[in-house]
PDB file of C-alpha atoms and ligand atoms in Angstrom:
ATOM      1  CA  MET P 278      20.974 136.660 -60.596  1.00  0.00           C
ATOM      2  CA  ILE P 279      18.186 139.343 -60.887  1.00  0.00           C
ATOM      3  CA  TYR P 280      18.472 142.274 -58.413  1.00  0.00           C
ATOM      4  CA  ALA P 281      15.248 144.190 -58.211  1.00  0.00           C
ATOM      5  CA  ALA P 282      15.010 147.556 -56.256  1.00  0.00           C
ATOM      6  CA  ASN P 283      11.572 148.499 -55.238  1.00  0.00           C
ATOM      7  CA  PHE P 284      11.486 152.117 -53.884  1.00  0.00           C
ATOM      8  CA  LYS P 285       7.932 151.780 -52.729  1.00  0.00           C
ATOM      9  CA  THR P 286       6.880 155.317 -51.725  1.00  0.00           C
ATOM     10  CA  ASN P 287      10.438 156.632 -51.339  1.00  0.00           C
ATOM     11  CA  HIS P 288      12.653 158.954 -53.379  1.00  0.00           C
ATOM     12  CA  THR P 289      11.442 161.983 -55.632  1.00  0.00           C
ATOM     13  CA  ARG P 290      11.767 162.420 -59.268  1.00  0.00           C
ATOM     14  CA  TYR P 291      15.007 164.421 -58.456  1.00  0.00           C
ATOM     15  CA  THR P 292      16.606 161.944 -56.078  1.00  0.00           C
ATOM     16  CA  THR P 293      15.627 158.990 -58.474  1.00  0.00           C
ATOM     17  CA  LYS P 294      17.588 160.796 -61.161  1.00  0.00           C
ATOM     18  CA  ASN P 295      20.673 161.239 -59.098  1.00  0.00           C
ATOM     19  CA  TYR P 296      20.284 157.603 -57.738  1.00  0.00           C
ATOM     20  CA  ILE P 297      20.267 156.185 -61.277  1.00  0.00           C
ATOM     21  CA  GLN P 298      23.145 158.266 -62.532  1.00  0.00           C
ATOM     22  CA  ASP P 299      25.237 157.177 -59.562  1.00  0.00           C
ATOM     23  CA  LEU P 300      24.157 153.541 -60.035  1.00  0.00           C
ATOM     24  CA  GLN P 301      24.824 153.337 -63.672  1.00  0.00           C
ATOM     25  CA  ALA P 302      28.358 154.833 -63.127  1.00  0.00           C
ATOM     26  CA  LYS P 303      29.265 151.781 -60.948  1.00  0.00           C
ATOM     27  CA  LEU P 304      27.347 149.070 -62.777  1.00  0.00           C
ATOM     28  CA  SER P 305      29.911 148.495 -65.316  1.00  0.00           C
ATOM     29  CA  THR P 306      31.597 146.029 -62.985  1.00  0.00           C
ATOM     30  CA  LYS P 307      28.560 143.910 -62.639  1.00  0.00           C
ATOM     31  CA  LYS P 308      28.662 140.507 -64.099  1.00  0.00           C
ATOM     32  CA  ALA P 309      27.098 140.466 -67.590  1.00  0.00           C
ATOM     33  CA  GLU P 310      24.483 137.778 -66.908  1.00  0.00           C
ATOM     34  CA  ASP P 311      23.122 139.571 -63.846  1.00  0.00           C
ATOM     35  CA  LYS P 312      20.141 141.809 -64.389  1.00  0.00           C
ATOM     36  CA  VAL P 313      19.045 144.856 -62.529  1.00  0.00           C
ATOM     37  CA  TYR P 314      15.561 146.221 -62.258  1.00  0.00           C
ATOM     38  CA  ILE P 315      14.350 149.522 -60.622  1.00  0.00           C
ATOM     39  CA  PHE P 316      10.905 150.285 -59.681  1.00  0.00           C
ATOM     40  CA  PRO P 317      10.763 154.004 -58.623  1.00  0.00           C
ATOM     41  CA  PRO P 318       7.626 155.736 -57.512  1.00  0.00           C
ATOM     42  CA  LEU P 319       5.300 156.592 -60.356  1.00  0.00           C
ATOM     43  CA  THR P 320       6.146 160.291 -60.440  1.00  0.00           C
ATOM     44  CA  ALA P 321       9.810 159.420 -61.062  1.00  0.00           C
ATOM     45  CA  LEU P 322       9.035 157.090 -64.147  1.00  0.00           C
ATOM     46  CA  ASP P 323      11.062 158.231 -67.154  1.00  0.00           C
ATOM     47  CA  THR P 324      13.043 157.180 -70.059  1.00  0.00           C
ATOM     48  CA  PHE P 325      16.404 156.206 -68.214  1.00  0.00           C
ATOM     49  CA  GLU P 326      18.911 154.409 -70.228  1.00  0.00           C
ATOM     50  CA  GLY P 327      21.627 152.086 -68.875  1.00  0.00           C
ATOM     51  CA  ASP P 328      22.455 148.496 -67.741  1.00  0.00           C
ATOM     52  CA  PHE P 329      19.059 148.168 -65.946  1.00  0.00           C
ATOM     53  CA  THR P 330      15.232 147.949 -66.630  1.00  0.00           C
ATOM     54  CA  ILE P 331      12.796 150.507 -65.183  1.00  0.00           C
ATOM     55  CA  GLY P 332       9.638 148.998 -64.241  1.00  0.00           C
ATOM     56  CA  THR P 333       6.456 150.265 -62.611  1.00  0.00           C
ATOM     57  CA  GLN P 334       5.271 149.382 -59.030  1.00  0.00           C
ATOM     58  CA  ASN P 335       1.677 149.402 -60.175  1.00  0.00           C
ATOM     59  CA  ALA P 336      -0.677 150.505 -62.814  1.00  0.00           C
ATOM     60  CA  TYR P 337      -4.467 149.958 -63.646  1.00  0.00           C
ATOM     61  CA  PRO P 338      -5.432 147.495 -66.107  1.00  0.00           C
ATOM     62  CA  VAL P 339      -6.639 149.968 -68.869  1.00  0.00           C
ATOM     63  CA  LYS P 340      -5.270 151.951 -71.602  1.00  0.00           C
ATOM     64  CA  ASN P 341      -6.682 155.095 -70.275  1.00  0.00           C
ATOM     65  CA  GLY P 342     -10.035 156.116 -68.811  1.00  0.00           C
ATOM     66  CA  ALA P 343     -11.764 157.524 -65.743  1.00  0.00           C
ATOM     67  CA  PHE P 344      -9.880 155.868 -62.902  1.00  0.00           C
ATOM     68  CA  THR P 345      -8.907 158.792 -60.490  1.00  0.00           C
ATOM     69  CA  GLY P 346      -5.618 158.335 -58.979  1.00  0.00           C
ATOM     70  CA  GLU P 347      -4.513 155.534 -61.306  1.00  0.00           C
ATOM     71  CA  ILE P 348      -2.157 155.399 -64.248  1.00  0.00           C
ATOM     72  CA  GLY P 349      -2.815 153.085 -67.391  1.00  0.00           C
ATOM     73  CA  LEU P 350      -0.853 151.779 -70.281  1.00  0.00           C
ATOM     74  CA  GLU P 351      -0.796 155.168 -72.130  1.00  0.00           C
ATOM     75  CA  GLN P 352       1.135 156.887 -69.218  1.00  0.00           C
ATOM     76  CA  LEU P 353       3.621 153.758 -69.183  1.00  0.00           C
ATOM     77  CA  ALA P 354       4.065 153.764 -72.889  1.00  0.00           C
ATOM     78  CA  GLU P 355       5.155 157.383 -72.845  1.00  0.00           C
ATOM     79  CA  PHE P 356       8.394 156.153 -71.106  1.00  0.00           C
ATOM     80  CA  ASN P 357       8.575 152.675 -72.739  1.00  0.00           C
ATOM     81  CA  ILE P 358       7.826 150.889 -69.590  1.00  0.00           C
ATOM     82  CA  ASN P 359       6.878 147.293 -70.167  1.00  0.00           C
ATOM     83  CA  THR P 360       7.843 145.731 -66.865  1.00  0.00           C
ATOM     84  CA  ILE P 361       5.345 145.689 -63.830  1.00  0.00           C
ATOM     85  CA  LEU P 362       5.167 144.338 -60.272  1.00  0.00           C
ATOM     86  CA  ILE P 363       1.935 142.632 -59.623  1.00  0.00           C
ATOM     87  CA  GLY P 364       0.477 141.136 -56.386  1.00  0.00           C
ATOM     88  CA  HIS P 365       2.910 142.861 -53.869  1.00  0.00           C
ATOM     89  CA  SER P 366       1.587 142.302 -50.349  1.00  0.00           C
ATOM     90  CA  GLU P 367       1.433 145.923 -49.572  1.00  0.00           C
ATOM     91  CA  ARG P 368      -0.918 146.355 -52.468  1.00  0.00           C
ATOM     92  CA  ARG P 369      -3.040 143.266 -51.425  1.00  0.00           C
ATOM     93  CA  ASP P 370      -3.112 144.066 -47.714  1.00  0.00           C
ATOM     94  CA  ILE P 371      -3.020 147.736 -47.487  1.00  0.00           C
ATOM     95  CA  LEU P 372      -4.731 148.881 -50.724  1.00  0.00           C
ATOM     96  CA  GLY P 373      -7.162 145.957 -50.736  1.00  0.00           C
ATOM     97  CA  GLU P 374      -6.409 144.243 -53.941  1.00  0.00           C
ATOM     98  CA  SER P 375      -8.092 140.970 -54.152  1.00  0.00           C
ATOM     99  CA  GLN P 376      -6.803 137.902 -55.893  1.00  0.00           C
ATOM    100  CA  GLN P 377      -9.432 138.633 -58.592  1.00  0.00           C
ATOM    101  CA  ASP P 378      -8.027 142.222 -58.882  1.00  0.00           C
ATOM    102  CA  VAL P 379      -4.464 141.026 -59.060  1.00  0.00           C
ATOM    103  CA  ALA P 380      -5.502 138.291 -61.676  1.00  0.00           C
ATOM    104  CA  LYS P 381      -7.353 140.996 -63.918  1.00  0.00           C
ATOM    105  CA  LYS P 382      -4.231 143.057 -63.764  1.00  0.00           C
ATOM    106  CA  PHE P 383      -2.055 140.156 -64.749  1.00  0.00           C
ATOM    107  CA  SER P 384      -4.251 139.154 -67.726  1.00  0.00           C
ATOM    108  CA  PHE P 385      -4.276 142.837 -68.969  1.00  0.00           C
ATOM    109  CA  PHE P 386      -0.588 143.218 -68.799  1.00  0.00           C
ATOM    110  CA  LYS P 387       0.185 139.780 -70.080  1.00  0.00           C
ATOM    111  CA  GLU P 388      -1.927 140.675 -73.218  1.00  0.00           C
ATOM    112  CA  GLN P 389       0.393 143.733 -73.654  1.00  0.00           C
ATOM    113  CA  GLY P 390       3.492 141.567 -73.463  1.00  0.00           C
ATOM    114  CA  PHE P 391       4.787 143.079 -70.258  1.00  0.00           C
ATOM    115  CA  GLU P 392       7.428 141.218 -68.165  1.00  0.00           C
ATOM    116  CA  ILE P 393       5.567 140.678 -64.754  1.00  0.00           C
ATOM    117  CA  ILE P 394       7.283 140.208 -61.554  1.00  0.00           C
ATOM    118  CA  TYR P 395       4.546 138.592 -59.575  1.00  0.00           C
ATOM    119  CA  CYS P 396       4.608 138.517 -55.735  1.00  0.00           C
ATOM    120  CA  ILE P 397       3.422 136.055 -53.475  1.00  0.00           C
ATOM    121  CA  GLY P 398       3.814 135.554 -49.674  1.00  0.00           C
ATOM    122  CA  GLU P 399       2.209 134.299 -46.605  1.00  0.00           C
ATOM    123  CA  SER P 400       1.612 135.888 -42.967  1.00  0.00           C
ATOM    124  CA  LEU P 401       3.464 134.795 -39.960  1.00  0.00           C
ATOM    125  CA  GLU P 402       0.288 133.046 -38.761  1.00  0.00           C
ATOM    126  CA  ILE P 403       0.372 130.820 -41.869  1.00  0.00           C
ATOM    127  CA  ARG P 404       4.112 130.228 -41.724  1.00  0.00           C
ATOM    128  CA  GLU P 405       3.669 129.021 -38.103  1.00  0.00           C
ATOM    129  CA  GLN P 406       1.338 126.180 -39.323  1.00  0.00           C
ATOM    130  CA  GLY P 407       4.164 124.628 -41.378  1.00  0.00           C
ATOM    131  CA  ILE P 408       5.132 124.257 -45.017  1.00  0.00           C
ATOM    132  CA  ASN P 409       1.945 122.509 -46.098  1.00  0.00           C
ATOM    133  CA  ALA P 410      -0.172 125.602 -44.906  1.00  0.00           C
ATOM    134  CA  VAL P 411       2.381 127.955 -46.587  1.00  0.00           C
ATOM    135  CA  MET P 412       2.105 126.120 -49.964  1.00  0.00           C
ATOM    136  CA  GLU P 413      -1.676 126.048 -49.835  1.00  0.00           C
ATOM    137  CA  HIS P 414      -1.616 129.686 -49.257  1.00  0.00           C
ATOM    138  CA  LEU P 415       1.090 130.521 -52.019  1.00  0.00           C
ATOM    139  CA  LEU P 416      -0.713 128.300 -54.478  1.00  0.00           C
ATOM    140  CA  SER P 417      -3.998 130.178 -53.856  1.00  0.00           C
ATOM    141  CA  GLN P 418      -2.311 133.346 -54.872  1.00  0.00           C
ATOM    142  CA  PHE P 419      -1.819 131.805 -58.397  1.00  0.00           C
ATOM    143  CA  GLU P 420      -5.500 131.590 -58.894  1.00  0.00           C
ATOM    144  CA  GLY P 421      -6.459 133.089 -62.269  1.00  0.00           C
ATOM    145  CA  ILE P 422      -2.557 133.516 -63.119  1.00  0.00           C
ATOM    146  CA  ASP P 423      -1.223 131.907 -66.205  1.00  0.00           C
ATOM    147  CA  THR P 424       2.165 130.668 -64.605  1.00  0.00           C
ATOM    148  CA  ASN P 425       3.314 129.449 -68.022  1.00  0.00           C
ATOM    149  CA  TYR P 426       3.415 132.989 -69.335  1.00  0.00           C
ATOM    150  CA  GLU P 427       6.775 133.523 -70.866  1.00  0.00           C
ATOM    151  CA  ASN P 428       7.615 136.902 -69.203  1.00  0.00           C
ATOM    152  CA  PHE P 429       6.791 135.816 -65.793  1.00  0.00           C
ATOM    153  CA  VAL P 430       9.039 136.059 -62.773  1.00  0.00           C
ATOM    154  CA  VAL P 431       7.800 135.024 -59.257  1.00  0.00           C
ATOM    155  CA  ALA P 432       8.944 136.771 -56.136  1.00  0.00           C
ATOM    156  CA  TYR P 433       8.452 134.875 -53.001  1.00  0.00           C
ATOM    157  CA  GLU P 434       8.049 137.525 -50.164  1.00  0.00           C
ATOM    158  CA  PRO P 435       7.127 136.254 -46.721  1.00  0.00           C
ATOM    159  CA  ILE P 436       5.045 139.148 -45.429  1.00  0.00           C
ATOM    160  CA  TRP P 437       6.645 138.823 -41.926  1.00  0.00           C
ATOM    161  CA  ALA P 438      10.070 139.210 -43.335  1.00  0.00           C
ATOM    162  CA  ILE P 439       9.276 142.490 -45.395  1.00  0.00           C
ATOM    163  CA  GLY P 440      10.629 145.672 -43.862  1.00  0.00           C
ATOM    164  CA  THR P 441      10.965 143.984 -40.456  1.00  0.00           C
ATOM    165  CA  GLY P 442      14.733 143.011 -40.466  1.00  0.00           C
ATOM    166  CA  ARG P 443      13.689 139.493 -39.930  1.00  0.00           C
ATOM    167  CA  THR P 444      14.789 137.354 -43.004  1.00  0.00           C
ATOM    168  CA  ALA P 445      13.383 134.054 -43.608  1.00  0.00           C
ATOM    169  CA  SER P 446      16.042 131.258 -42.757  1.00  0.00           C
ATOM    170  CA  VAL P 447      18.053 129.537 -45.368  1.00  0.00           C
ATOM    171  CA  GLU P 448      16.126 126.420 -44.545  1.00  0.00           C
ATOM    172  CA  GLU P 449      12.697 128.063 -44.985  1.00  0.00           C
ATOM    173  CA  ILE P 450      13.751 129.729 -48.309  1.00  0.00           C
ATOM    174  CA  THR P 451      15.258 126.578 -49.500  1.00  0.00           C
ATOM    175  CA  GLU P 452      12.231 124.493 -48.661  1.00  0.00           C
ATOM    176  CA  THR P 453       9.683 126.981 -50.115  1.00  0.00           C
ATOM    177  CA  HIS P 454      11.554 127.619 -53.285  1.00  0.00           C
ATOM    178  CA  ASN P 455      12.171 123.957 -54.026  1.00  0.00           C
ATOM    179  CA  ALA P 456       8.469 123.330 -53.559  1.00  0.00           C
ATOM    180  CA  LEU P 457       7.485 126.352 -55.613  1.00  0.00           C
ATOM    181  CA  LYS P 458       9.938 125.419 -58.548  1.00  0.00           C
ATOM    182  CA  LYS P 459       7.933 122.143 -58.876  1.00  0.00           C
ATOM    183  CA  VAL P 460       4.746 124.018 -59.581  1.00  0.00           C
ATOM    184  CA  VAL P 461       6.070 127.047 -61.520  1.00  0.00           C
ATOM    185  CA  ASN P 462       9.104 126.533 -63.609  1.00  0.00           C
ATOM    186  CA  LYS P 463      10.109 130.302 -63.866  1.00  0.00           C
ATOM    187  CA  PRO P 464      12.740 132.200 -62.256  1.00  0.00           C
ATOM    188  CA  LEU P 465      12.215 132.601 -58.604  1.00  0.00           C
ATOM    189  CA  LEU P 466      13.207 135.826 -56.432  1.00  0.00           C
ATOM    190  CA  TYR P 467      13.289 135.995 -52.770  1.00  0.00           C
ATOM    191  CA  GLY P 468      12.218 139.270 -50.982  1.00  0.00           C
ATOM    192  CA  GLY P 469      12.192 140.353 -47.370  1.00  0.00           C
ATOM    193  CA  SER P 470      14.885 142.052 -45.481  1.00  0.00           C
ATOM    194  CA  VAL P 471      17.581 141.275 -48.023  1.00  0.00           C
ATOM    195  CA  LYS P 472      20.753 143.175 -47.328  1.00  0.00           C
ATOM    196  CA  GLY P 473      24.458 143.188 -47.553  1.00  0.00           C
ATOM    197  CA  GLN P 474      24.847 140.793 -44.529  1.00  0.00           C
ATOM    198  CA  ASN P 475      22.601 138.037 -45.769  1.00  0.00           C
ATOM    199  CA  ILE P 476      23.082 138.416 -49.630  1.00  0.00           C
ATOM    200  CA  GLU P 477      25.812 135.810 -49.856  1.00  0.00           C
ATOM    201  CA  GLU P 478      23.748 132.904 -48.110  1.00  0.00           C
ATOM    202  CA  ILE P 479      20.576 133.795 -49.879  1.00  0.00           C
ATOM    203  CA  ALA P 480      22.256 134.131 -53.329  1.00  0.00           C
ATOM    204  CA  ARG P 481      23.968 130.625 -52.789  1.00  0.00           C
ATOM    205  CA  ILE P 482      20.432 128.871 -52.404  1.00  0.00           C
ATOM    206  CA  LYS P 483      19.704 126.597 -55.453  1.00  0.00           C
ATOM    207  CA  ASN P 484      16.297 127.824 -56.681  1.00  0.00           C
ATOM    208  CA  VAL P 485      16.978 131.460 -55.703  1.00  0.00           C
ATOM    209  CA  GLU P 486      17.536 133.197 -58.972  1.00  0.00           C
ATOM    210  CA  GLY P 487      17.371 136.639 -57.657  1.00  0.00           C
ATOM    211  CA  VAL P 488      16.213 139.129 -54.943  1.00  0.00           C
ATOM    212  CA  LEU P 489      13.554 141.780 -54.826  1.00  0.00           C
ATOM    213  CA  VAL P 490      14.692 144.501 -52.381  1.00  0.00           C
ATOM    214  CA  GLY P 491      12.873 147.423 -50.556  1.00  0.00           C
ATOM    215  CA  GLY P 492      14.868 149.019 -47.674  1.00  0.00           C
ATOM    216  CA  ALA P 493      18.477 148.102 -48.782  1.00  0.00           C
ATOM    217  CA  SER P 494      17.750 149.365 -52.233  1.00  0.00           C
ATOM    218  CA  LEU P 495      17.186 152.896 -51.227  1.00  0.00           C
ATOM    219  CA  LYS P 496      20.785 153.959 -51.167  1.00  0.00           C
ATOM    220  CA  THR P 497      23.057 153.189 -54.230  1.00  0.00           C
ATOM    221  CA  GLU P 498      25.724 151.966 -51.781  1.00  0.00           C
ATOM    222  CA  THR P 499      23.645 149.370 -50.176  1.00  0.00           C
ATOM    223  CA  PHE P 500      22.029 148.202 -53.405  1.00  0.00           C
ATOM    224  CA  LEU P 501      25.339 147.937 -55.009  1.00  0.00           C
ATOM    225  CA  GLU P 502      26.605 145.867 -52.028  1.00  0.00           C
ATOM    226  CA  LEU P 503      23.963 143.220 -53.143  1.00  0.00           C
ATOM    227  CA  VAL P 504      24.483 143.654 -56.891  1.00  0.00           C
ATOM    228  CA  LEU P 505      28.326 143.445 -56.818  1.00  0.00           C
ATOM    229  CA  HIS P 506      28.574 141.031 -53.948  1.00  0.00           C
TER     230      HIS P 506
HETATM  231  P1  PGA O 267      12.362 144.934 -47.804  1.00  0.00           P
HETATM  232  O1  PGA O 267      11.222 144.888 -48.895  1.00  0.00           O
HETATM  233  O2  PGA O 267      13.650 144.543 -48.478  1.00  0.00           O
HETATM  234  O3  PGA O 267      12.367 146.309 -47.137  1.00  0.00           O
HETATM  235  O4  PGA O 267      12.052 143.966 -46.630  1.00  0.00           O
HETATM  236  C1  PGA O 267      11.076 143.900 -49.805  1.00  0.00           C
HETATM  237  C2  PGA O 267       9.825 144.160 -50.669  1.00  0.00           C
HETATM  238  O5  PGA O 267       8.744 144.358 -50.054  1.00  0.00           O
HETATM  239  O6  PGA O 267       9.725 144.049 -51.851  1.00  0.00           O
END
């Protein structure tokens, strides 16, 4: 299983360092085949070493240049970061990234050989129209994306389940992941209110190969409940 912690706009450089030290001290008991990823805020990126991979929540698809407020390849290379989250619904919906922007970012970081955790997900309105509408929407989020890219992981995150405490049901996740697996033969993560109380049933679903976690990843205790479940 893959366990990915997305801190979003939480934690500082100082608290991230403490978090990682604490986490590393307890990761020795994790299963060897399990993989842990941490996506801290940009200001906390650093060359941390341990049984985990540090990735960036975002970057602009350039080496460097005049892009106020963004970071590029040069800033990531300083800390040997070569893992990136692309397409998160918060970047699409709040920061206004279009599918074209997302695809451009994907192509650039693919060229650089980055491991890409690529997020897709539907709104509640679409979910209520049934699985065909959901799949049509999810497939539209692969437009311009090379789904055969070798370092490609997909995170299915229904928007209505992110940060709401409302997890998709086992049936909904099963049906969606089975349908996704037929079109993208890559590791599939589920994201959306994953926590200690639901990790067992989610991890047991056949085509769920990991989880992308926001809220429950913010404290080492609650994240370890998932990783060591
Ligand atoms: P959540 O966030 O676990 O807080 O629902 C998941 C995500 O957005 O990656």
